[in-house]
Coordinates of C-alpha atoms and ligand atoms in Angstrom, one line a residue:
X1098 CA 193.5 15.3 131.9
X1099 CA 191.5 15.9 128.6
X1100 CA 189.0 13.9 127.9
X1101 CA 190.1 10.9 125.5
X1102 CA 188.6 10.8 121.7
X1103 CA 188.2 7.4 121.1
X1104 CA 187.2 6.2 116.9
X1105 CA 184.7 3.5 116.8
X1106 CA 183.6 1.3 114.1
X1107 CA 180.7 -0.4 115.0
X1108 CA 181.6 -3.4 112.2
X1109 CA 179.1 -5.8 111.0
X1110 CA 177.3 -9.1 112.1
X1111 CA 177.1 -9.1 115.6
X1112 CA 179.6 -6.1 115.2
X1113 CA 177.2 -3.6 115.9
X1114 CA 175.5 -5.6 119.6
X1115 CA 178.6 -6.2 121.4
X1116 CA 179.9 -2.7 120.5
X1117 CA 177.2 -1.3 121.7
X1118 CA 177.0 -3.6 125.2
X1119 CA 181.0 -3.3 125.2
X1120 CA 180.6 0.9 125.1
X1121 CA 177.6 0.7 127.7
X1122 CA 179.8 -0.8 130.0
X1123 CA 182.6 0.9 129.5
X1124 CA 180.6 4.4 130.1
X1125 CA 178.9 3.1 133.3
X1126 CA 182.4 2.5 134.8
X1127 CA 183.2 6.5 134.4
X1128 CA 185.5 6.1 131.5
X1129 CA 186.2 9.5 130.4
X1130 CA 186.2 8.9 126.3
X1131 CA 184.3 10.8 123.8
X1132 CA 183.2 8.3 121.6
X1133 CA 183.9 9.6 117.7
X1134 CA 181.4 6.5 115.3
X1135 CA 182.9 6.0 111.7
X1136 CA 181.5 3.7 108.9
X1137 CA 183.8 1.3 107.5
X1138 CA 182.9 -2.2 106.4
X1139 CA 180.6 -4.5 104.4
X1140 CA 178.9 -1.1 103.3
X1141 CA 181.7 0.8 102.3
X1142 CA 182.9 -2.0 100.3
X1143 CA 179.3 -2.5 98.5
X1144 CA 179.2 1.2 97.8
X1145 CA 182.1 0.5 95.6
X1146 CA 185.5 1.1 97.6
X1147 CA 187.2 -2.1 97.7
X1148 CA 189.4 -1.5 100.5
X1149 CA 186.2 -0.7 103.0
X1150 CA 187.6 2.3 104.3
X1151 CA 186.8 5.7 103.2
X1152 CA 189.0 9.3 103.6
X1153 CA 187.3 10.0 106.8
X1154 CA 187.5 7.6 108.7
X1155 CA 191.0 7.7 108.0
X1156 CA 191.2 11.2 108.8
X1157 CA 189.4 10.2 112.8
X1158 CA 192.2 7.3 113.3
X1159 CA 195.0 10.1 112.5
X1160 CA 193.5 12.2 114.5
X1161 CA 192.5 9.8 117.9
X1162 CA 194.7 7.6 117.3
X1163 CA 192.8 4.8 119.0
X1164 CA 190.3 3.1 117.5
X1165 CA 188.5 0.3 118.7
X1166 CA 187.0 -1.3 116.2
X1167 CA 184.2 -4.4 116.1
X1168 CA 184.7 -7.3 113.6
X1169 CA 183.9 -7.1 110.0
X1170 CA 182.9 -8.9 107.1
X1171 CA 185.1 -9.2 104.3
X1172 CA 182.5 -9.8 101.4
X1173 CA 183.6 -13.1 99.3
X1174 CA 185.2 -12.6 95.7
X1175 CA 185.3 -9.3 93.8
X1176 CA 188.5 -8.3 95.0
X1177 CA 187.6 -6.7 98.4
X1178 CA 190.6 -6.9 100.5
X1179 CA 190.9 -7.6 104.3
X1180 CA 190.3 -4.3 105.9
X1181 CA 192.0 -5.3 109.1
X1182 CA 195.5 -5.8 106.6
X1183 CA 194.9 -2.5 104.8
X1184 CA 194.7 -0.7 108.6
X1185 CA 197.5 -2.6 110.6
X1186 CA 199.9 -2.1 107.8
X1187 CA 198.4 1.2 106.5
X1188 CA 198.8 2.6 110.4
X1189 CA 202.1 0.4 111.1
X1190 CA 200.5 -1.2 113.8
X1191 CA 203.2 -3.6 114.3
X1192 CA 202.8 -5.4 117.5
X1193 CA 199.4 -7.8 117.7
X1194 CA 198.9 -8.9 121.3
X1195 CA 196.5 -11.8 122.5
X1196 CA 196.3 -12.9 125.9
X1197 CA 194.9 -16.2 126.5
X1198 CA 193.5 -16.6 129.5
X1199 CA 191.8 -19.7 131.2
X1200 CA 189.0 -18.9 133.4
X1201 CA 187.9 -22.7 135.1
X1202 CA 185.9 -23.8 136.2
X1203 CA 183.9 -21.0 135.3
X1204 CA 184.5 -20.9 131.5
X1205 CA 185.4 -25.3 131.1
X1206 CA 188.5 -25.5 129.4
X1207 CA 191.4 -28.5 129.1
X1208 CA 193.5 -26.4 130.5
X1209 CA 193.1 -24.7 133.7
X1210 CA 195.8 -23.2 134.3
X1211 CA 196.7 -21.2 131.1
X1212 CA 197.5 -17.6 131.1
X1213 CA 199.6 -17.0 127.9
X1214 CA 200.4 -13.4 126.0
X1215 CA 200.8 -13.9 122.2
X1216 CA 203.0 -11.3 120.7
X1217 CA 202.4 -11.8 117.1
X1218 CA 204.5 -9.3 114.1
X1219 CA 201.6 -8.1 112.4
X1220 CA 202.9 -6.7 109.4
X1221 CA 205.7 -8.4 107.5
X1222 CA 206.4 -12.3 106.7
X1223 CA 204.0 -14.0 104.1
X1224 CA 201.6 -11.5 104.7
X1225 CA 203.4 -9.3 102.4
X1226 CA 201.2 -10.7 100.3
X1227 CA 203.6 -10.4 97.5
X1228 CA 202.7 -13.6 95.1
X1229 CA 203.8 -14.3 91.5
X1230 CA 202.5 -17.3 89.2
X1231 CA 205.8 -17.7 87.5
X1232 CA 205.4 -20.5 85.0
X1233 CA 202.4 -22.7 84.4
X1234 CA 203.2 -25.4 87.1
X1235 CA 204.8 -22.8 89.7
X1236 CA 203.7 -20.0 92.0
X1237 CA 205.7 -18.2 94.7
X1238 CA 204.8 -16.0 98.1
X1239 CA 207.9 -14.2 99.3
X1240 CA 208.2 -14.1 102.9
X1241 CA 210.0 -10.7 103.6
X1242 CA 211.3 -10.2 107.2
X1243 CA 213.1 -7.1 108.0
X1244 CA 215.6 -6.0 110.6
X1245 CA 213.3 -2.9 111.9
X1246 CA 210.3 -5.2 111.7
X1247 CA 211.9 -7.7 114.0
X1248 CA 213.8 -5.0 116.5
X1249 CA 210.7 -3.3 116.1
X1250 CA 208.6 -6.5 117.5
X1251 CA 211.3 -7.9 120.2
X1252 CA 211.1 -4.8 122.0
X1253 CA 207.8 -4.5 122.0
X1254 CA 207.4 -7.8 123.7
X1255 CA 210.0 -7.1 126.1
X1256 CA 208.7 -3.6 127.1
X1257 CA 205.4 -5.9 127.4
X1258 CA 207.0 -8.0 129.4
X1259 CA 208.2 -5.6 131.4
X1260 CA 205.5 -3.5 131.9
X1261 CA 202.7 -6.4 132.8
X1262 CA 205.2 -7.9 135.0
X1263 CA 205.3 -10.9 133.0
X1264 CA 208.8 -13.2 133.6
X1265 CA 209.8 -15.1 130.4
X1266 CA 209.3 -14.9 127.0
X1267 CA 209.6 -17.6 123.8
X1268 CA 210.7 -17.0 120.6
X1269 CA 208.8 -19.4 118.0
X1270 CA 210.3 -19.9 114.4
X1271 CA 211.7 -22.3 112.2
X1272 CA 215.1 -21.5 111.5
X1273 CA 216.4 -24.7 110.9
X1274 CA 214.9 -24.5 107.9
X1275 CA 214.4 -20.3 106.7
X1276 CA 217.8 -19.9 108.0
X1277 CA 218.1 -16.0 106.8
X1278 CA 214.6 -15.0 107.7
X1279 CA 213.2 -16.8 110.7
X1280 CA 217.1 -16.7 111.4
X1281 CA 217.2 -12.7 111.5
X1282 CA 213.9 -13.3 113.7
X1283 CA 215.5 -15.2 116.4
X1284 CA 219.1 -13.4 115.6
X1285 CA 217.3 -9.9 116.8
X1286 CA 215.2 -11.7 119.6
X1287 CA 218.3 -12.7 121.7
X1288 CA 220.2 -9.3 120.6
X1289 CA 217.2 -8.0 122.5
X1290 CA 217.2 -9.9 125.1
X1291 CA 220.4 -9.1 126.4
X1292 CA 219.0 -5.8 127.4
X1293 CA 216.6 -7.4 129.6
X1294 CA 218.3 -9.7 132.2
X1295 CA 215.8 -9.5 134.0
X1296 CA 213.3 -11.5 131.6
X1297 CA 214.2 -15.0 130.9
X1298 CA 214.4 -15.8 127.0
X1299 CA 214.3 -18.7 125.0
X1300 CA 213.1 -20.0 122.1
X1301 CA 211.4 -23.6 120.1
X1302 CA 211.3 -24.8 116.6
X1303 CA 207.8 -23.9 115.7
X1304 CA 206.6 -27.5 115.3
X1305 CA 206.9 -29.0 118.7
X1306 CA 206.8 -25.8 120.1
X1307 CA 203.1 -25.3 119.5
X1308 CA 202.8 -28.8 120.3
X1309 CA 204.6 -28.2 123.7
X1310 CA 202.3 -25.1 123.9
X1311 CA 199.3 -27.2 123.0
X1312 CA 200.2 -30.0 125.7
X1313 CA 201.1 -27.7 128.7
X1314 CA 200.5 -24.2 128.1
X1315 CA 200.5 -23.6 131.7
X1316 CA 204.3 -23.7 131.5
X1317 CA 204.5 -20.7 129.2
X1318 CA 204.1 -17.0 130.0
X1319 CA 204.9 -15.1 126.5
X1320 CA 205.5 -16.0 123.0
X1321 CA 206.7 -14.2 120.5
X1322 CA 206.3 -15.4 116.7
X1323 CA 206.3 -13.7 113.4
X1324 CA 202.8 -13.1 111.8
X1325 CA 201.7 -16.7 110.0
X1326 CA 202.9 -18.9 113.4
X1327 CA 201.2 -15.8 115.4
X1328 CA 197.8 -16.0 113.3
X1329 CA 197.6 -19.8 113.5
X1330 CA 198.8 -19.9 117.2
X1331 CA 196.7 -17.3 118.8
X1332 CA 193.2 -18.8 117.2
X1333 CA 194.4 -22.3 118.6
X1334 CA 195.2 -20.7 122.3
X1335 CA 191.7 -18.6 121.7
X1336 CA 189.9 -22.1 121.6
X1337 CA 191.7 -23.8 124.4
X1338 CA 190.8 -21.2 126.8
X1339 CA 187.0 -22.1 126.1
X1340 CA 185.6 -20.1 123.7
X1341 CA 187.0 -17.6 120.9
X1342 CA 184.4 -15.5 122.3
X1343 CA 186.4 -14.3 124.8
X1344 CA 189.5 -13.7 123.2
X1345 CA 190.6 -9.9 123.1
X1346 CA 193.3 -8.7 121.2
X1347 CA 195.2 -5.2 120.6
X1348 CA 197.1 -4.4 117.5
X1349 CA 199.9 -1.3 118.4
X1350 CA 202.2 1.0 116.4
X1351 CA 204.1 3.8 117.9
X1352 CA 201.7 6.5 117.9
X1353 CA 198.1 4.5 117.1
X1354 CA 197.0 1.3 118.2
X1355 CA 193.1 -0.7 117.3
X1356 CA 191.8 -2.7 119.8
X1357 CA 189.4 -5.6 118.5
X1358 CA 188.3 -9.0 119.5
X1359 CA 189.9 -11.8 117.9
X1360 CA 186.9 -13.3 116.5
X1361 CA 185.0 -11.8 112.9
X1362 CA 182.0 -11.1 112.5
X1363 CA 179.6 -14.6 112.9
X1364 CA 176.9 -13.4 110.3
X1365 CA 174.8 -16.4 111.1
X1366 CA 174.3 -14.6 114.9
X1367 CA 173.8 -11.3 114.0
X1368 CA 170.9 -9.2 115.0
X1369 CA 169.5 -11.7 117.5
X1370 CA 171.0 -10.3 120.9
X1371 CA 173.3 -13.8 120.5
X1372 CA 176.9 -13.1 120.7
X1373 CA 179.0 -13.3 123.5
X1374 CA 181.0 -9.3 124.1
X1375 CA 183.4 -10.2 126.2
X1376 CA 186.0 -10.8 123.7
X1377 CA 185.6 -7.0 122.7
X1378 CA 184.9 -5.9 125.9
X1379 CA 188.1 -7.3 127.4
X1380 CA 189.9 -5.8 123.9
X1381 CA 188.1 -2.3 126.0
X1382 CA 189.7 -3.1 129.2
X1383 CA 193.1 -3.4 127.5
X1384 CA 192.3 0.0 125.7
X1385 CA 191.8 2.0 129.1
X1386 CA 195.1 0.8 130.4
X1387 CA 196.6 2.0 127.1
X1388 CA 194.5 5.6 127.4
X1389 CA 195.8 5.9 130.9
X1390 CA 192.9 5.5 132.8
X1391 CA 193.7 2.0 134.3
X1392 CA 191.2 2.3 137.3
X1393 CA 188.2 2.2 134.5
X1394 CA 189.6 -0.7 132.9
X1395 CA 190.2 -2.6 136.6
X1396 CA 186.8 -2.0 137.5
X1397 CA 185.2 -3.3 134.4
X1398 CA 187.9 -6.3 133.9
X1399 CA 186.7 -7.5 137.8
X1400 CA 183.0 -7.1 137.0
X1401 CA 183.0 -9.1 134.0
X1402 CA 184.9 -11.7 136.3
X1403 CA 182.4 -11.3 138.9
X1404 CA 179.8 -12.1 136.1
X1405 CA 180.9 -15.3 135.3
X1406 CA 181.9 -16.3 138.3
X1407 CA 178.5 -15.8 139.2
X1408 CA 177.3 -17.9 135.8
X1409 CA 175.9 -15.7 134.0
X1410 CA 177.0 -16.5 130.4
X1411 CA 176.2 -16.2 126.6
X1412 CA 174.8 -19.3 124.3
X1413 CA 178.6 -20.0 123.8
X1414 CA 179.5 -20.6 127.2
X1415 CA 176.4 -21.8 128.2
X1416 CA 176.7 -24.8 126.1
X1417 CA 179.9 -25.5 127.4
X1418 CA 178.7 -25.2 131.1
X1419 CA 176.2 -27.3 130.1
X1420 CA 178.2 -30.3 128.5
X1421 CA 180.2 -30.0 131.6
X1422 CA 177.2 -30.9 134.0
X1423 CA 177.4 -26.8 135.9
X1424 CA 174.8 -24.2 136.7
X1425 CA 174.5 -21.2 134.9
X1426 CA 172.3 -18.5 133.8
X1427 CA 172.1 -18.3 130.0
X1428 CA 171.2 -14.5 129.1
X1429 CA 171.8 -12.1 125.5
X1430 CA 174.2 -10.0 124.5
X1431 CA 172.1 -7.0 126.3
X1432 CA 171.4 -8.9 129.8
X1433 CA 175.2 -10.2 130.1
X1434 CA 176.1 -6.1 129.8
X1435 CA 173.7 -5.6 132.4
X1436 CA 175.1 -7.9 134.8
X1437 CA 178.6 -6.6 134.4
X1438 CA 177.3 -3.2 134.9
X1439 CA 175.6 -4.2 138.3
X1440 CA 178.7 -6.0 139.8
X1441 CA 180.6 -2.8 138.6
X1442 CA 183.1 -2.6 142.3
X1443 CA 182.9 -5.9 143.1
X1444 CA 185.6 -8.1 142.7
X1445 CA 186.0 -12.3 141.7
X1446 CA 186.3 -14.4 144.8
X1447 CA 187.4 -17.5 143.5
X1448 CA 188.8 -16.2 140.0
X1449 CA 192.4 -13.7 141.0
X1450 CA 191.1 -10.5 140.7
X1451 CA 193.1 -8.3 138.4
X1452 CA 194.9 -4.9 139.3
X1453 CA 196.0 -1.6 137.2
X1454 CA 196.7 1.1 139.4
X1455 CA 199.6 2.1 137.0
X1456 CA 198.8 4.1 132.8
X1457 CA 201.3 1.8 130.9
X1458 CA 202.8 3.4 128.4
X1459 CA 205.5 1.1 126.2
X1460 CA 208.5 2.3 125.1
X1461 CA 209.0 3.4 121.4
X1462 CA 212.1 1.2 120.2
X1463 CA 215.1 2.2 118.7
X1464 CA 216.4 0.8 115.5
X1465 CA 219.8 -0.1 114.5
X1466 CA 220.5 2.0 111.4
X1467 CA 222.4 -1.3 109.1
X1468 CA 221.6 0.6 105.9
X1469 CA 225.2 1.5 105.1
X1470 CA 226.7 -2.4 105.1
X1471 CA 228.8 -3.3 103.0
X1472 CA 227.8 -6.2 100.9
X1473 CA 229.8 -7.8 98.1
X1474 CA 228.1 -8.9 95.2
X1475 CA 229.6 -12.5 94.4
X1476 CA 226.8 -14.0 92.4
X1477 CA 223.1 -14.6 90.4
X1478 CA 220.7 -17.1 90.9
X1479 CA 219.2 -16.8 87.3
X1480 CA 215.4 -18.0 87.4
X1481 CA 214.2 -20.0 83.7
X1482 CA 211.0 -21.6 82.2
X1483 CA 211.9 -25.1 80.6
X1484 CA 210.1 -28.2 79.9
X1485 CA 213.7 -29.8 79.2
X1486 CA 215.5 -32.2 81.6
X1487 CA 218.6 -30.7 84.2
X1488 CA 221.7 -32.0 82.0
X1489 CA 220.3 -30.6 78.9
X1490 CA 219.7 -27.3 80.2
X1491 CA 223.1 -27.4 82.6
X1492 CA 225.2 -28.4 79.8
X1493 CA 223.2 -25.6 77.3
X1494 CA 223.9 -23.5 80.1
X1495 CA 227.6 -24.1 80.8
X1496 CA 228.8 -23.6 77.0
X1497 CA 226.4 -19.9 77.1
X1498 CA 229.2 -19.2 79.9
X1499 CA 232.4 -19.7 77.5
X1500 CA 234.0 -16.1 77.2
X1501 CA 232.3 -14.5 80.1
X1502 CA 233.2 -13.7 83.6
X1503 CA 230.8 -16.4 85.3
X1504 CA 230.3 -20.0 85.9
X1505 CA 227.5 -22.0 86.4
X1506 CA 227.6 -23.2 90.1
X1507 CA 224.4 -25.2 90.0
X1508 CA 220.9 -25.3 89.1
X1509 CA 218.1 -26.3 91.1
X1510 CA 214.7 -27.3 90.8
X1511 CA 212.3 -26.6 94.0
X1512 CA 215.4 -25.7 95.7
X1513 CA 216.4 -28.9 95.4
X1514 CA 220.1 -29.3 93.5
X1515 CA 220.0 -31.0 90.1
X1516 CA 222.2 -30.5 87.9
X1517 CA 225.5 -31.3 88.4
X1518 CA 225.2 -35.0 89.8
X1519 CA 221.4 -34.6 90.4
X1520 CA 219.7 -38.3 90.8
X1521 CA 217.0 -39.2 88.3
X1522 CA 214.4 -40.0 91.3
X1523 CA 213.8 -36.2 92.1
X1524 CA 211.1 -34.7 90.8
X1525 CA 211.3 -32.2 88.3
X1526 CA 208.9 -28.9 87.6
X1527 CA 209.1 -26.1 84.9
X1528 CA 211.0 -23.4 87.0
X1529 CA 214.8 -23.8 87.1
X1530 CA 217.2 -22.4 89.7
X1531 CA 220.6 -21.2 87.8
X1532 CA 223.4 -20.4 90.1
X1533 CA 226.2 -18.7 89.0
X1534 CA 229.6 -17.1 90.8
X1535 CA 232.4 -15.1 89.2
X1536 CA 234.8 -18.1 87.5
X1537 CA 237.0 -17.7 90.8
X1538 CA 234.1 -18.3 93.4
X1539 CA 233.8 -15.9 96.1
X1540 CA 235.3 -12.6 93.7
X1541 CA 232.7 -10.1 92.9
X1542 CA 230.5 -10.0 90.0
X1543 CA 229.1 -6.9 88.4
X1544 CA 225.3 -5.6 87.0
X1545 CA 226.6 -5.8 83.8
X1546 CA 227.8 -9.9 84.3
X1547 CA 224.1 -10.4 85.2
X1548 CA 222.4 -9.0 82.5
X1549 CA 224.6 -10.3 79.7
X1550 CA 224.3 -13.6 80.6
X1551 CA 220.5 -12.8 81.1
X1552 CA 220.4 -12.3 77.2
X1553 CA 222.9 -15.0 76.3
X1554 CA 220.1 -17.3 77.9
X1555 CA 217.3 -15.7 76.6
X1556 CA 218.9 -15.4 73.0
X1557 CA 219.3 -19.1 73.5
X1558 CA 215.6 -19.4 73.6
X1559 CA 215.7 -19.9 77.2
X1560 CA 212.9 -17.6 79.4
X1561 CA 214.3 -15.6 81.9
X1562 CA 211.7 -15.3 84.9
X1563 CA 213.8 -13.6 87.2
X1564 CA 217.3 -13.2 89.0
X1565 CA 218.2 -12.7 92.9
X1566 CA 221.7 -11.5 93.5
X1567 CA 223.8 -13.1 95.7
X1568 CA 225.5 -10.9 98.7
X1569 CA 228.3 -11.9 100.8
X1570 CA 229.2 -9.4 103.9
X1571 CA 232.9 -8.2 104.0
X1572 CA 233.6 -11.2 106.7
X1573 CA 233.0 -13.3 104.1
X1574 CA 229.4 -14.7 106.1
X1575 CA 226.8 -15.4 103.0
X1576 CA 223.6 -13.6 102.2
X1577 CA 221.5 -16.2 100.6
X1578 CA 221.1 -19.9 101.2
X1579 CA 222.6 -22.9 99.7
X1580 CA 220.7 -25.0 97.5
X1581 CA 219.8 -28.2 98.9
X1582 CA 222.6 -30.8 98.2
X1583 CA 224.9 -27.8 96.7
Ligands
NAD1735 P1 183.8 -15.9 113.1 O1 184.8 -15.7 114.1 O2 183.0 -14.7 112.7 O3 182.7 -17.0 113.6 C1 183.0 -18.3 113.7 C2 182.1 -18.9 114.8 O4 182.6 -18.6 116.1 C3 180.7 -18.4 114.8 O5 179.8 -19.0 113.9 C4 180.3 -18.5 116.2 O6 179.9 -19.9 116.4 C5 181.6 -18.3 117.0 N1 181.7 -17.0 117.5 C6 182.5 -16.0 117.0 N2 182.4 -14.9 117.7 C7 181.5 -15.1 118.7 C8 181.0 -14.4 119.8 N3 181.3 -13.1 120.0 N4 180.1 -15.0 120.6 C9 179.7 -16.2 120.4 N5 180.2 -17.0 119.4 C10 181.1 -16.5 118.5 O7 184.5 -16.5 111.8 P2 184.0 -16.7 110.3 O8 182.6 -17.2 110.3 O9 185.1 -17.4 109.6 O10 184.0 -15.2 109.7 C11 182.9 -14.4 109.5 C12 183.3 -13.0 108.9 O11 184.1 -12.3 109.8 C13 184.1 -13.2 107.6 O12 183.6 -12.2 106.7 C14 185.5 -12.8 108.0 O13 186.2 -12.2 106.9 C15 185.3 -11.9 109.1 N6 186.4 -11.8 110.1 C16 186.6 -10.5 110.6 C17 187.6 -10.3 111.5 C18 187.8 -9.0 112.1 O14 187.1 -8.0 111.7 N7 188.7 -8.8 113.0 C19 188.3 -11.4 112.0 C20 188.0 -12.7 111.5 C21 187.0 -12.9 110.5

């Protein structure tokens, strides 16, 4: 086999020490990697390139695509966006994967007996990051989930699943409440799961989900969760296990994945041979598997639990050891390299050592092509500006429809129905929702419906902020959700 080209970004903070331990380590357990350095970071971002990535290091990614990457600092203010965004969605790295793994007594945690893979969608949801101010009291995020981004996900964690031998996985949304979006999330997940009888799937509301996850996480093997539950979740289970310090993580498209801790950059650490590596170097281990050379990534993955097992810890676990009344040997970044690197062949004895005799490679999925469905259009929400109360702007509203193929269904005010019959107890903002059907509800509408009674409200002196169109499928099913109290 060729020798693997691996891009590395050494990051910033304590970036640059445990990528340099984490790469000693790796090398000293024969993997066979060329390692290819690029800059990105904190300096590429002062030199003037907000996105903190230049042409070629884009140009190694393509090329390697792998690239295992140490945290970096996102410079506060002046527009600098998160470089880790800009290269999951750049790269369509879809699939972000966090184990979280207890190791007690050796690394004290609460609970013992966790050993949970987070598979978090890494590119869609709120993280769009598509955000309007749209009057002077209201902003908006729209939380975009699509049907490839959530077929594209649920097989990912089933191939997971399937691959690492793990036996169930749970679904965590909230679709009791974003019925079309978390809705499509879960809708997809247990499509999916029909193909795998042989995994067990189920899913939780989000809320006491995580607080069923939180209380016994022993009881869980995989969740699954689009990307804000994933981002909250996974830093939470990092935490619990003992330290986010030892949290690895791996974030995987079809043809390129990035392997990084899940932990930034701790500038207040840096330089002073500090920082725990284990989170990257575990974030390695999961890398050789994905390379193909899983007999490098076994050996290293049982040194490092030989290394605790034998004490020898970073400030971050010694503290915890500490507080916890154990022995321990507290070393740097350098020294706790070293120590994995001597117990490189031995295995745990108390801790289960791990084994990958097999390259794991996952399955590209396949998407559904739904582009050519037929949807009806059988309405307009109509989005206005108004300091006015609902029944003068409903009844205002109502006469601009006279003559014209649409009614006013309802209007609504943080999605909350006001007008007609609203209650004078409901708070009221400047950003009105204006629902409106063809005059025989549930017939289509057309473009032109839409704009005319656009300008019949703006002519009124009414601002138009925006409109959404209403879809119903041929079955009749809707394609947008009712206002509250509608
Ligand atoms: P952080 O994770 O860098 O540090 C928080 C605290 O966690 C540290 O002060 C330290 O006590 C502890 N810690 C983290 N990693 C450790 C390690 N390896 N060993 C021992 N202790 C460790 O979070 P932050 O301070 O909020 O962020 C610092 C910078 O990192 C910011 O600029 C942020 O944007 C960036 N960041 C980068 C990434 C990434 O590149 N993937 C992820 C998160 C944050």
């Amino acid at each position: 086999m060729a020798k693997q080209t691996i891009t590395v970004a050494r990051g910033d903070g304590i970036g640059p020490e445990i990528m340099d331990a984490s790469i000693r380590v790796l090398d000293a357990a024969g993997a066979d990697v060329e390692w290819e350095h690029i800059d990105v970071g904190e300096q590429v971002y002062l030199s003037g390139n907000t996105s903190g990535i230049g042409q070629e290091a884009w140009d190694s990614i393509k090329k390697n695509k792998v690239l295992f990457k140490a945290p970096i600092t996102t410079p506060q203010g002046g527009g600098y966006k998160s470089l880790n965004v800009t290269i999951r969605k750049t790269l369509g790295l879809y699939a972000n994967v966090r184990p979280a793994i207890a190791y007690d007594p050796f690394v004290p945690s609460k609970f013992p007996g966790m050993n949970v893979v987070t598979i978090r969608e890494n590119e869609e949801d709120l993280y769009a990051g598509i955000e309007h101010q749209q009057t002077p009291e209201v902003t908006q995020c729209l939380k975009i989930i699509t049907r490839p981004g959530c077929e594209k996900i649920c097989q990912y964690a089933f191939e997971y699943a399937k691959a690492y031998g793990r036996k169930r996985i749970t679904c965590m949304i909230k679709d009791n409440i974003m019925k079309i979006t978390d809705g499509l999330f879960v809708k997809v997940f247990y499509e999916t799961a029909k193909k795998y009888p042989e995994i067990q799937a189920d899913d939780w509301i989000i809320d006491i989900g995580m607080a069923k996850l939180v209380d016994a996480p022993e009881e869980f093997d995989m969740v699954l969760m689009p990307n804000l539950y994933g981002d909250v979740a996974t830093d939470i289970l990092g935490l619990m296990t003992g330290s986010v310090g030892i949290a690895p993580g791996a974030n995987v498209g079809d043809d390129i994945a990035m392997y990084e801790a899940i932990h930034g950059s701790a500038p207040r650490h840096a330089g002073q041979n500090k920082a725990n590596p284990s989170g990257l170097l575990l974030s390695g281990v999961m890398m050789m598997v994905q390379v193909g050379q899983p007999e490098v990534a076994e050996k290293v993955h049982n040194a490092w639990l030989k290394t605790i097992e034998d004490g020898i810890v970073t400030y971050d676990l010694a503290r915890k050891l500490k507080a916890a009344g154990k022995e321990y040997t507290e070393v740097g970044t350098k020294e706790f390299a070293d120590a994995v690197i001597e117990r490189l062949g031995q295995k745990p004895s108390t801790l289960e050592a791990v084994k990958y005799d097999k390259a794991i490679k996952i399955k590209k999925p396949e998407l559904t092509n739904v582009r050519n469905t037929k949807m009806n259009l059988i309405g307009c929400d109509i989005f206005t500006k108004d300091d006015c109360d609902a029944n003068t702007i409903g009844d205002k509203l109502v006469e601009l429809t006279e003559g014209t193929n649409i009614a006013l269904k309802m209007i609504s005010n943080r999605g909350q129905k006001v007008y007609p019959s609203g209650h004078p107890e409901t708070f009221l903002t400047d950003h009105w929702r204006c629902r409106f059907y063809n005059k025989t509800q549930g017939d289509v509408i057309t473009n032109s419906d839409i704009t005319d009674m656009m300008n019949k409200i703006s002519d009124a002196g009414i601002e138009v902020i925006k409109t959404e169109n209403l879809y119903a499928f041929e079955d009749g099913e809707r394609a947008y959700s009712l206002g509250q109290g509608e």
